[in-house]
Amino acid sequence: MANMTKVFRVDLSTGVILEVQRWERRLSDMREDFASVEVVEEILSKENPLIYEVYETRPISTKIGELVCCTTILYPGKVANEYYMTKGHYHQDPNSSEVYLVLSGQGFLLIKQGRETSALFLEKGSLAYIPPGCAHRVVNTGHTPLVFFAVYPVQAGHDYERAKQEGFGLRIVDKEGQPCVAKS
Ligand code: PAN
Ligand code: ZN
């Protein structure tokens, strides 16, 4: 009985999962992720905006097959003409896939497999499957938080360094008020 699961409460209007671990990334945690390093430093000289926060349930054991469930609340905003986004990563375990379900907002999911990156449009109700071995990043192109629920195996692990070194090859930028997919 000790490992019996519990039922969590998700506030579907905000994406907050009650009584679980929360972590966040501010702009200072993403100094080298946006294209314009100069604009990042200029913003940081005045403020350190919250880019996103994550609420996650951790299984009691870390046995293979256990799942992590979490929500990400990605705020609207831009660094120069580039929309706020998640850092993006590969899973360290090459066999770990993931599922995203968008609860609110609009944006794109960048999925990189080998040398190819796709930009998939996301809105409330979008269900995206991230196959094993792909780098993934979410970009908020709307004016409201982009909130998504994710499930992935506990053994996945996160390799941010590889995603940063390789880059995604695509960036989502504002061009005359419209989100636009640009090569980078
Ligand atoms: C997500 C991400 C979350 C934050 O739960 O961890 O959206 O993005 P970064 O991890 O790239 O900062 C997920 O893909 N987990 O595997
Ligand atoms: Zn992931």
JSON list of C-alpha atoms and ligand atoms in Angstrom, two decimals:
[
{"chain": "A", "resi": 1, "resn": "MET", "atom": "CA", "xyz": [0.00, 0.00, 0.00]},
{"chain": "A", "resi": 2, "resn": "ALA", "atom": "CA", "xyz": [2.92, 2.36, 0.63]},
{"chain": "A", "resi": 3, "resn": "ASN", "atom": "CA", "xyz": [3.35, 2.93, -3.10]},
{"chain": "A", "resi": 4, "resn": "MET", "atom": "CA", "xyz": [-0.34, 3.49, -3.79]},
{"chain": "A", "resi": 5, "resn": "THR", "atom": "CA", "xyz": [-0.76, 6.48, -6.04]},
{"chain": "A", "resi": 6, "resn": "LYS", "atom": "CA", "xyz": [-2.70, 9.56, -5.03]},
{"chain": "A", "resi": 7, "resn": "VAL", "atom": "CA", "xyz": [-5.04, 11.77, -6.99]},
{"chain": "A", "resi": 8, "resn": "PHE", "atom": "CA", "xyz": [-3.72, 15.24, -7.80]},
{"chain": "A", "resi": 9, "resn": "ARG", "atom": "CA", "xyz": [-5.72, 18.38, -8.52]},
{"chain": "A", "resi": 10, "resn": "VAL", "atom": "CA", "xyz": [-4.93, 20.40, -11.62]},
{"chain": "A", "resi": 11, "resn": "ASP", "atom": "CA", "xyz": [-6.35, 23.91, -11.85]},
{"chain": "A", "resi": 12, "resn": "LEU", "atom": "CA", "xyz": [-7.34, 23.73, -15.50]},
{"chain": "A", "resi": 13, "resn": "SER", "atom": "CA", "xyz": [-7.68, 27.50, -15.81]},
{"chain": "A", "resi": 14, "resn": "THR", "atom": "CA", "xyz": [-4.05, 28.19, -14.83]},
{"chain": "A", "resi": 15, "resn": "GLY", "atom": "CA", "xyz": [-2.28, 24.84, -15.23]},
{"chain": "A", "resi": 16, "resn": "VAL", "atom": "CA", "xyz": [-1.14, 24.81, -11.59]},
{"chain": "A", "resi": 17, "resn": "ILE", "atom": "CA", "xyz": [-1.02, 21.32, -10.04]},
{"chain": "A", "resi": 18, "resn": "LEU", "atom": "CA", "xyz": [-1.76, 21.70, -6.35]},
{"chain": "A", "resi": 19, "resn": "GLU", "atom": "CA", "xyz": [0.66, 20.50, -3.66]},
{"chain": "A", "resi": 20, "resn": "VAL", "atom": "CA", "xyz": [3.47, 19.30, -5.92]},
{"chain": "A", "resi": 21, "resn": "GLN", "atom": "CA", "xyz": [6.99, 20.41, -6.69]},
{"chain": "A", "resi": 22, "resn": "ARG", "atom": "CA", "xyz": [7.32, 23.66, -8.67]},
{"chain": "A", "resi": 23, "resn": "TRP", "atom": "CA", "xyz": [10.35, 24.95, -10.56]},
{"chain": "A", "resi": 24, "resn": "GLU", "atom": "CA", "xyz": [10.87, 27.88, -12.86]},
{"chain": "A", "resi": 25, "resn": "ARG", "atom": "CA", "xyz": [13.15, 29.39, -15.45]},
{"chain": "A", "resi": 26, "resn": "ARG", "atom": "CA", "xyz": [13.79, 33.10, -15.61]},
{"chain": "A", "resi": 27, "resn": "LEU", "atom": "CA", "xyz": [15.59, 34.92, -18.39]},
{"chain": "A", "resi": 28, "resn": "SER", "atom": "CA", "xyz": [18.87, 34.68, -16.45]},
{"chain": "A", "resi": 29, "resn": "ASP", "atom": "CA", "xyz": [18.58, 30.88, -16.75]},
{"chain": "A", "resi": 30, "resn": "MET", "atom": "CA", "xyz": [18.36, 31.17, -20.54]},
{"chain": "A", "resi": 31, "resn": "ARG", "atom": "CA", "xyz": [21.15, 33.64, -21.28]},
{"chain": "A", "resi": 32, "resn": "GLU", "atom": "CA", "xyz": [22.39, 31.79, -24.36]},
{"chain": "A", "resi": 33, "resn": "ASP", "atom": "CA", "xyz": [19.15, 30.33, -25.67]},
{"chain": "A", "resi": 34, "resn": "PHE", "atom": "CA", "xyz": [17.69, 33.34, -27.45]},
{"chain": "A", "resi": 35, "resn": "ALA", "atom": "CA", "xyz": [19.30, 34.53, -30.68]},
{"chain": "A", "resi": 36, "resn": "SER", "atom": "CA", "xyz": [19.96, 38.07, -29.47]},
{"chain": "A", "resi": 37, "resn": "VAL", "atom": "CA", "xyz": [22.39, 37.79, -26.57]},
{"chain": "A", "resi": 38, "resn": "GLU", "atom": "CA", "xyz": [22.70, 41.61, -26.51]},
{"chain": "A", "resi": 39, "resn": "VAL", "atom": "CA", "xyz": [18.97, 42.11, -26.01]},
{"chain": "A", "resi": 40, "resn": "VAL", "atom": "CA", "xyz": [18.96, 39.43, -23.29]},
{"chain": "A", "resi": 41, "resn": "GLU", "atom": "CA", "xyz": [21.68, 41.33, -21.40]},
{"chain": "A", "resi": 42, "resn": "GLU", "atom": "CA", "xyz": [19.89, 44.65, -21.92]},
{"chain": "A", "resi": 43, "resn": "ILE", "atom": "CA", "xyz": [16.67, 43.24, -20.40]},
{"chain": "A", "resi": 44, "resn": "LEU", "atom": "CA", "xyz": [18.61, 41.61, -17.56]},
{"chain": "A", "resi": 45, "resn": "SER", "atom": "CA", "xyz": [20.19, 44.93, -16.65]},
{"chain": "A", "resi": 46, "resn": "LYS", "atom": "CA", "xyz": [16.67, 46.09, -15.68]},
{"chain": "A", "resi": 47, "resn": "GLU", "atom": "CA", "xyz": [14.66, 42.98, -14.76]},
{"chain": "A", "resi": 48, "resn": "ASN", "atom": "CA", "xyz": [14.69, 39.19, -14.76]},
{"chain": "A", "resi": 49, "resn": "PRO", "atom": "CA", "xyz": [11.32, 38.09, -16.18]},
{"chain": "A", "resi": 50, "resn": "LEU", "atom": "CA", "xyz": [9.77, 34.72, -15.43]},
{"chain": "A", "resi": 51, "resn": "ILE", "atom": "CA", "xyz": [9.69, 32.79, -18.73]},
{"chain": "A", "resi": 52, "resn": "TYR", "atom": "CA", "xyz": [7.97, 29.61, -17.49]},
{"chain": "A", "resi": 53, "resn": "GLU", "atom": "CA", "xyz": [7.13, 27.51, -14.49]},
{"chain": "A", "resi": 54, "resn": "VAL", "atom": "CA", "xyz": [6.64, 23.77, -14.17]},
{"chain": "A", "resi": 55, "resn": "TYR", "atom": "CA", "xyz": [4.52, 21.80, -11.69]},
{"chain": "A", "resi": 56, "resn": "GLU", "atom": "CA", "xyz": [5.43, 18.15, -11.52]},
{"chain": "A", "resi": 57, "resn": "THR", "atom": "CA", "xyz": [4.36, 14.96, -9.83]},
{"chain": "A", "resi": 58, "resn": "ARG", "atom": "CA", "xyz": [7.21, 12.56, -9.16]},
{"chain": "A", "resi": 59, "resn": "PRO", "atom": "CA", "xyz": [6.55, 8.85, -8.73]},
{"chain": "A", "resi": 60, "resn": "ILE", "atom": "CA", "xyz": [7.71, 7.42, -5.40]},
{"chain": "A", "resi": 61, "resn": "SER", "atom": "CA", "xyz": [10.09, 5.01, -7.07]},
{"chain": "A", "resi": 62, "resn": "THR", "atom": "CA", "xyz": [12.36, 5.63, -10.07]},
{"chain": "A", "resi": 63, "resn": "LYS", "atom": "CA", "xyz": [11.81, 2.18, -11.53]},
{"chain": "A", "resi": 64, "resn": "ILE", "atom": "CA", "xyz": [11.76, 2.00, -15.33]},
{"chain": "A", "resi": 65, "resn": "GLY", "atom": "CA", "xyz": [8.17, 2.35, -16.50]},
{"chain": "A", "resi": 66, "resn": "GLU", "atom": "CA", "xyz": [7.16, 4.86, -13.82]},
{"chain": "A", "resi": 67, "resn": "LEU", "atom": "CA", "xyz": [5.84, 8.15, -15.24]},
{"chain": "A", "resi": 68, "resn": "VAL", "atom": "CA", "xyz": [6.31, 11.84, -14.42]},
{"chain": "A", "resi": 69, "resn": "CYS", "atom": "CA", "xyz": [3.25, 14.05, -15.01]},
{"chain": "A", "resi": 70, "resn": "CYS", "atom": "CA", "xyz": [3.67, 17.80, -15.19]},
{"chain": "A", "resi": 71, "resn": "THR", "atom": "CA", "xyz": [2.29, 21.06, -16.47]},
{"chain": "A", "resi": 72, "resn": "THR", "atom": "CA", "xyz": [4.29, 23.90, -17.99]},
{"chain": "A", "resi": 73, "resn": "ILE", "atom": "CA", "xyz": [3.02, 27.48, -17.91]},
{"chain": "A", "resi": 74, "resn": "LEU", "atom": "CA", "xyz": [4.95, 29.33, -20.61]},
{"chain": "A", "resi": 75, "resn": "TYR", "atom": "CA", "xyz": [4.35, 33.07, -20.41]},
{"chain": "A", "resi": 76, "resn": "PRO", "atom": "CA", "xyz": [3.79, 35.35, -23.40]},
{"chain": "A", "resi": 77, "resn": "GLY", "atom": "CA", "xyz": [6.60, 37.71, -24.30]},
{"chain": "A", "resi": 78, "resn": "LYS", "atom": "CA", "xyz": [9.53, 38.29, -26.62]},
{"chain": "A", "resi": 79, "resn": "VAL", "atom": "CA", "xyz": [13.27, 38.83, -26.57]},
{"chain": "A", "resi": 80, "resn": "ALA", "atom": "CA", "xyz": [13.77, 41.22, -29.50]},
{"chain": "A", "resi": 81, "resn": "ASN", "atom": "CA", "xyz": [11.51, 39.60, -32.12]},
{"chain": "A", "resi": 82, "resn": "GLU", "atom": "CA", "xyz": [11.83, 36.06, -30.76]},
{"chain": "A", "resi": 83, "resn": "TYR", "atom": "CA", "xyz": [8.95, 34.65, -28.73]},
{"chain": "A", "resi": 84, "resn": "TYR", "atom": "CA", "xyz": [9.42, 33.21, -25.25]},
{"chain": "A", "resi": 85, "resn": "MET", "atom": "CA", "xyz": [10.15, 29.50, -25.40]},
{"chain": "A", "resi": 86, "resn": "THR", "atom": "CA", "xyz": [11.30, 26.59, -23.29]},
{"chain": "A", "resi": 87, "resn": "LYS", "atom": "CA", "xyz": [15.00, 25.81, -23.16]},
{"chain": "A", "resi": 88, "resn": "GLY", "atom": "CA", "xyz": [14.48, 22.55, -25.04]},
{"chain": "A", "resi": 89, "resn": "HIS", "atom": "CA", "xyz": [16.23, 19.24, -24.60]},
{"chain": "A", "resi": 90, "resn": "TYR", "atom": "CA", "xyz": [16.86, 15.68, -25.69]},
{"chain": "A", "resi": 91, "resn": "HIS", "atom": "CA", "xyz": [16.00, 12.91, -23.30]},
{"chain": "A", "resi": 92, "resn": "GLN", "atom": "CA", "xyz": [19.17, 11.25, -22.05]},
{"chain": "A", "resi": 93, "resn": "ASP", "atom": "CA", "xyz": [17.50, 7.87, -22.40]},
{"chain": "A", "resi": 94, "resn": "PRO", "atom": "CA", "xyz": [17.16, 7.40, -26.19]},
{"chain": "A", "resi": 95, "resn": "ASN", "atom": "CA", "xyz": [14.08, 5.21, -25.67]},
{"chain": "A", "resi": 96, "resn": "SER", "atom": "CA", "xyz": [12.03, 7.75, -23.70]},
{"chain": "A", "resi": 97, "resn": "SER", "atom": "CA", "xyz": [9.14, 9.38, -25.55]},
{"chain": "A", "resi": 98, "resn": "GLU", "atom": "CA", "xyz": [6.71, 12.00, -24.26]},
{"chain": "A", "resi": 99, "resn": "VAL", "atom": "CA", "xyz": [3.15, 13.28, -24.73]},
{"chain": "A", "resi": 100, "resn": "TYR", "atom": "CA", "xyz": [2.06, 16.93, -24.58]},
{"chain": "A", "resi": 101, "resn": "LEU", "atom": "CA", "xyz": [-1.59, 18.05, -24.28]},
{"chain": "A", "resi": 102, "resn": "VAL", "atom": "CA", "xyz": [-2.22, 21.78, -24.64]},
{"chain": "A", "resi": 103, "resn": "LEU", "atom": "CA", "xyz": [-4.67, 23.16, -22.07]},
{"chain": "A", "resi": 104, "resn": "SER", "atom": "CA", "xyz": [-4.63, 26.80, -23.23]},
{"chain": "A", "resi": 105, "resn": "GLY", "atom": "CA", "xyz": [-2.79, 29.31, -25.40]},
{"chain": "A", "resi": 106, "resn": "GLN", "atom": "CA", "xyz": [-1.13, 29.12, -28.80]},
{"chain": "A", "resi": 107, "resn": "GLY", "atom": "CA", "xyz": [2.31, 28.44, -30.13]},
{"chain": "A", "resi": 108, "resn": "PHE", "atom": "CA", "xyz": [4.57, 25.92, -31.77]},
{"chain": "A", "resi": 109, "resn": "LEU", "atom": "CA", "xyz": [6.32, 22.70, -30.87]},
{"chain": "A", "resi": 110, "resn": "LEU", "atom": "CA", "xyz": [9.75, 22.37, -32.44]},
{"chain": "A", "resi": 111, "resn": "ILE", "atom": "CA", "xyz": [10.73, 18.73, -32.86]},
{"chain": "A", "resi": 112, "resn": "LYS", "atom": "CA", "xyz": [14.15, 17.87, -34.18]},
{"chain": "A", "resi": 113, "resn": "GLN", "atom": "CA", "xyz": [14.85, 14.37, -35.43]},
{"chain": "A", "resi": 114, "resn": "GLY", "atom": "CA", "xyz": [18.28, 13.87, -36.93]},
{"chain": "A", "resi": 115, "resn": "ARG", "atom": "CA", "xyz": [18.94, 17.00, -38.99]},
{"chain": "A", "resi": 116, "resn": "GLU", "atom": "CA", "xyz": [15.30, 17.82, -39.58]},
{"chain": "A", "resi": 117, "resn": "THR", "atom": "CA", "xyz": [13.23, 20.13, -37.43]},
{"chain": "A", "resi": 118, "resn": "SER", "atom": "CA", "xyz": [9.45, 20.49, -37.70]},
{"chain": "A", "resi": 119, "resn": "ALA", "atom": "CA", "xyz": [7.44, 23.40, -36.31]},
{"chain": "A", "resi": 120, "resn": "LEU", "atom": "CA", "xyz": [4.01, 22.08, -35.31]},
{"chain": "A", "resi": 121, "resn": "PHE", "atom": "CA", "xyz": [1.23, 24.53, -34.48]},
{"chain": "A", "resi": 122, "resn": "LEU", "atom": "CA", "xyz": [-0.25, 24.14, -30.99]},
{"chain": "A", "resi": 123, "resn": "GLU", "atom": "CA", "xyz": [-3.51, 25.41, -29.53]},
{"chain": "A", "resi": 124, "resn": "LYS", "atom": "CA", "xyz": [-5.94, 24.35, -26.82]},
{"chain": "A", "resi": 125, "resn": "GLY", "atom": "CA", "xyz": [-6.70, 20.67, -27.34]},
{"chain": "A", "resi": 126, "resn": "SER", "atom": "CA", "xyz": [-3.55, 19.88, -29.36]},
{"chain": "A", "resi": 127, "resn": "LEU", "atom": "CA", "xyz": [-2.14, 16.48, -28.46]},
{"chain": "A", "resi": 128, "resn": "ALA", "atom": "CA", "xyz": [1.46, 15.97, -29.54]},
{"chain": "A", "resi": 129, "resn": "TYR", "atom": "CA", "xyz": [3.54, 12.83, -29.39]},
{"chain": "A", "resi": 130, "resn": "ILE", "atom": "CA", "xyz": [7.30, 13.29, -29.12]},
{"chain": "A", "resi": 131, "resn": "PRO", "atom": "CA", "xyz": [9.02, 10.13, -30.36]},
{"chain": "A", "resi": 132, "resn": "PRO", "atom": "CA", "xyz": [12.16, 8.85, -28.63]},
{"chain": "A", "resi": 133, "resn": "GLY", "atom": "CA", "xyz": [15.43, 10.48, -29.66]},
{"chain": "A", "resi": 134, "resn": "CYS", "atom": "CA", "xyz": [13.98, 13.88, -30.68]},
{"chain": "A", "resi": 135, "resn": "ALA", "atom": "CA", "xyz": [14.92, 17.28, -29.28]},
{"chain": "A", "resi": 136, "resn": "HIS", "atom": "CA", "xyz": [11.82, 19.28, -28.30]},
{"chain": "A", "resi": 137, "resn": "ARG", "atom": "CA", "xyz": [11.03, 22.90, -27.46]},
{"chain": "A", "resi": 138, "resn": "VAL", "atom": "CA", "xyz": [7.75, 24.85, -27.09]},
{"chain": "A", "resi": 139, "resn": "VAL", "atom": "CA", "xyz": [7.30, 28.47, -28.19]},
{"chain": "A", "resi": 140, "resn": "ASN", "atom": "CA", "xyz": [4.45, 30.76, -27.08]},
{"chain": "A", "resi": 141, "resn": "THR", "atom": "CA", "xyz": [3.30, 32.98, -29.95]},
{"chain": "A", "resi": 142, "resn": "GLY", "atom": "CA", "xyz": [0.10, 34.17, -28.26]},
{"chain": "A", "resi": 143, "resn": "HIS", "atom": "CA", "xyz": [-0.81, 36.93, -25.83]},
{"chain": "A", "resi": 144, "resn": "THR", "atom": "CA", "xyz": [-1.79, 34.56, -23.00]},
{"chain": "A", "resi": 145, "resn": "PRO", "atom": "CA", "xyz": [0.13, 31.80, -21.18]},
{"chain": "A", "resi": 146, "resn": "LEU", "atom": "CA", "xyz": [0.63, 28.63, -23.21]},
{"chain": "A", "resi": 147, "resn": "VAL", "atom": "CA", "xyz": [-0.17, 25.83, -20.78]},
{"chain": "A", "resi": 148, "resn": "PHE", "atom": "CA", "xyz": [0.52, 22.19, -21.53]},
{"chain": "A", "resi": 149, "resn": "PHE", "atom": "CA", "xyz": [0.38, 18.92, -19.68]},
{"chain": "A", "resi": 150, "resn": "ALA", "atom": "CA", "xyz": [3.19, 16.43, -20.27]},
{"chain": "A", "resi": 151, "resn": "VAL", "atom": "CA", "xyz": [3.83, 12.79, -19.39]},
{"chain": "A", "resi": 152, "resn": "TYR", "atom": "CA", "xyz": [7.21, 11.10, -19.74]},
{"chain": "A", "resi": 153, "resn": "PRO", "atom": "CA", "xyz": [9.07, 8.11, -18.25]},
{"chain": "A", "resi": 154, "resn": "VAL", "atom": "CA", "xyz": [10.93, 8.84, -15.01]},
{"chain": "A", "resi": 155, "resn": "GLN", "atom": "CA", "xyz": [14.17, 7.46, -16.45]},
{"chain": "A", "resi": 156, "resn": "ALA", "atom": "CA", "xyz": [14.11, 9.95, -19.38]},
{"chain": "A", "resi": 157, "resn": "GLY", "atom": "CA", "xyz": [16.66, 12.46, -18.05]},
{"chain": "A", "resi": 158, "resn": "HIS", "atom": "CA", "xyz": [17.20, 15.82, -19.77]},
{"chain": "A", "resi": 159, "resn": "ASP", "atom": "CA", "xyz": [20.14, 16.70, -21.99]},
{"chain": "A", "resi": 160, "resn": "TYR", "atom": "CA", "xyz": [20.06, 20.49, -22.42]},
{"chain": "A", "resi": 161, "resn": "GLU", "atom": "CA", "xyz": [23.68, 20.81, -23.48]},
{"chain": "A", "resi": 162, "resn": "ARG", "atom": "CA", "xyz": [23.33, 18.71, -26.62]},
{"chain": "A", "resi": 163, "resn": "ALA", "atom": "CA", "xyz": [20.20, 20.61, -27.69]},
{"chain": "A", "resi": 164, "resn": "LYS", "atom": "CA", "xyz": [22.02, 23.92, -27.15]},
{"chain": "A", "resi": 165, "resn": "GLN", "atom": "CA", "xyz": [25.18, 22.86, -28.99]},
{"chain": "A", "resi": 166, "resn": "GLU", "atom": "CA", "xyz": [23.28, 21.54, -32.00]},
{"chain": "A", "resi": 167, "resn": "GLY", "atom": "CA", "xyz": [20.57, 24.19, -32.02]},
{"chain": "A", "resi": 168, "resn": "PHE", "atom": "CA", "xyz": [17.08, 23.55, -33.40]},
{"chain": "A", "resi": 169, "resn": "GLY", "atom": "CA", "xyz": [17.79, 25.10, -36.80]},
{"chain": "A", "resi": 170, "resn": "LEU", "atom": "CA", "xyz": [14.49, 27.01, -36.62]},
{"chain": "A", "resi": 171, "resn": "ARG", "atom": "CA", "xyz": [13.33, 29.98, -34.56]},
{"chain": "A", "resi": 172, "resn": "ILE", "atom": "CA", "xyz": [9.82, 31.39, -34.23]},
{"chain": "A", "resi": 173, "resn": "VAL", "atom": "CA", "xyz": [9.89, 35.15, -34.65]},
{"chain": "A", "resi": 174, "resn": "ASP", "atom": "CA", "xyz": [7.44, 38.02, -34.89]},
{"chain": "A", "resi": 175, "resn": "LYS", "atom": "CA", "xyz": [7.38, 39.48, -38.37]},
{"chain": "A", "resi": 176, "resn": "GLU", "atom": "CA", "xyz": [5.07, 42.48, -38.63]},
{"chain": "A", "resi": 177, "resn": "GLY", "atom": "CA", "xyz": [2.86, 41.10, -35.88]},
{"chain": "A", "resi": 178, "resn": "GLN", "atom": "CA", "xyz": [2.68, 37.56, -37.28]},
{"chain": "A", "resi": 179, "resn": "PRO", "atom": "CA", "xyz": [4.52, 34.48, -35.99]},
{"chain": "A", "resi": 180, "resn": "CYS", "atom": "CA", "xyz": [6.93, 33.31, -38.62]},
{"chain": "A", "resi": 181, "resn": "VAL", "atom": "CA", "xyz": [9.21, 30.27, -38.82]},
{"chain": "A", "resi": 182, "resn": "ALA", "atom": "CA", "xyz": [12.77, 31.40, -39.53]},
{"chain": "A", "resi": 183, "resn": "LYS", "atom": "CA", "xyz": [15.92, 29.38, -40.21]},
{"chain": "A", "resi": 184, "resn": "SER", "atom": "CA", "xyz": [18.74, 29.91, -37.73]},
{"chain": "B", "resi": 1, "resn": "PAN", "atom": "C1", "xyz": [8.73, 19.14, -20.24]},
{"chain": "B", "resi": 1, "resn": "PAN", "atom": "C2", "xyz": [9.77, 20.25, -20.04]},
{"chain": "B", "resi": 1, "resn": "PAN", "atom": "C3", "xyz": [9.19, 21.59, -19.60]},
{"chain": "B", "resi": 1, "resn": "PAN", "atom": "C4", "xyz": [10.26, 22.67, -19.52]},
{"chain": "B", "resi": 1, "resn": "PAN", "atom": "O1", "xyz": [8.13, 18.80, -19.04]},
{"chain": "B", "resi": 1, "resn": "PAN", "atom": "O2", "xyz": [10.73, 19.81, -19.09]},
{"chain": "B", "resi": 1, "resn": "PAN", "atom": "O3", "xyz": [8.23, 21.99, -20.55]},
{"chain": "B", "resi": 1, "resn": "PAN", "atom": "O4", "xyz": [11.11, 22.69, -20.64]},
{"chain": "B", "resi": 1, "resn": "PAN", "atom": "P1", "xyz": [12.68, 22.44, -20.48]},
{"chain": "B", "resi": 1, "resn": "PAN", "atom": "O5", "xyz": [12.83, 21.16, -19.72]},
{"chain": "B", "resi": 1, "resn": "PAN", "atom": "O6", "xyz": [13.16, 22.32, -21.90]},
{"chain": "B", "resi": 1, "resn": "PAN", "atom": "O7", "xyz": [13.25, 23.59, -19.73]},
{"chain": "B", "resi": 1, "resn": "PAN", "atom": "C5", "xyz": [9.45, 17.98, -20.87]},
{"chain": "B", "resi": 1, "resn": "PAN", "atom": "O8", "xyz": [9.64, 17.96, -22.06]},
{"chain": "B", "resi": 1, "resn": "PAN", "atom": "N1", "xyz": [9.95, 17.04, -20.05]},
{"chain": "B", "resi": 1, "resn": "PAN", "atom": "O9", "xyz": [10.63, 15.98, -20.53]},
{"chain": "B", "resi": 2, "resn": "ZN", "atom": "ZN", "xyz": [10.98, 16.21, -22.57]}
]
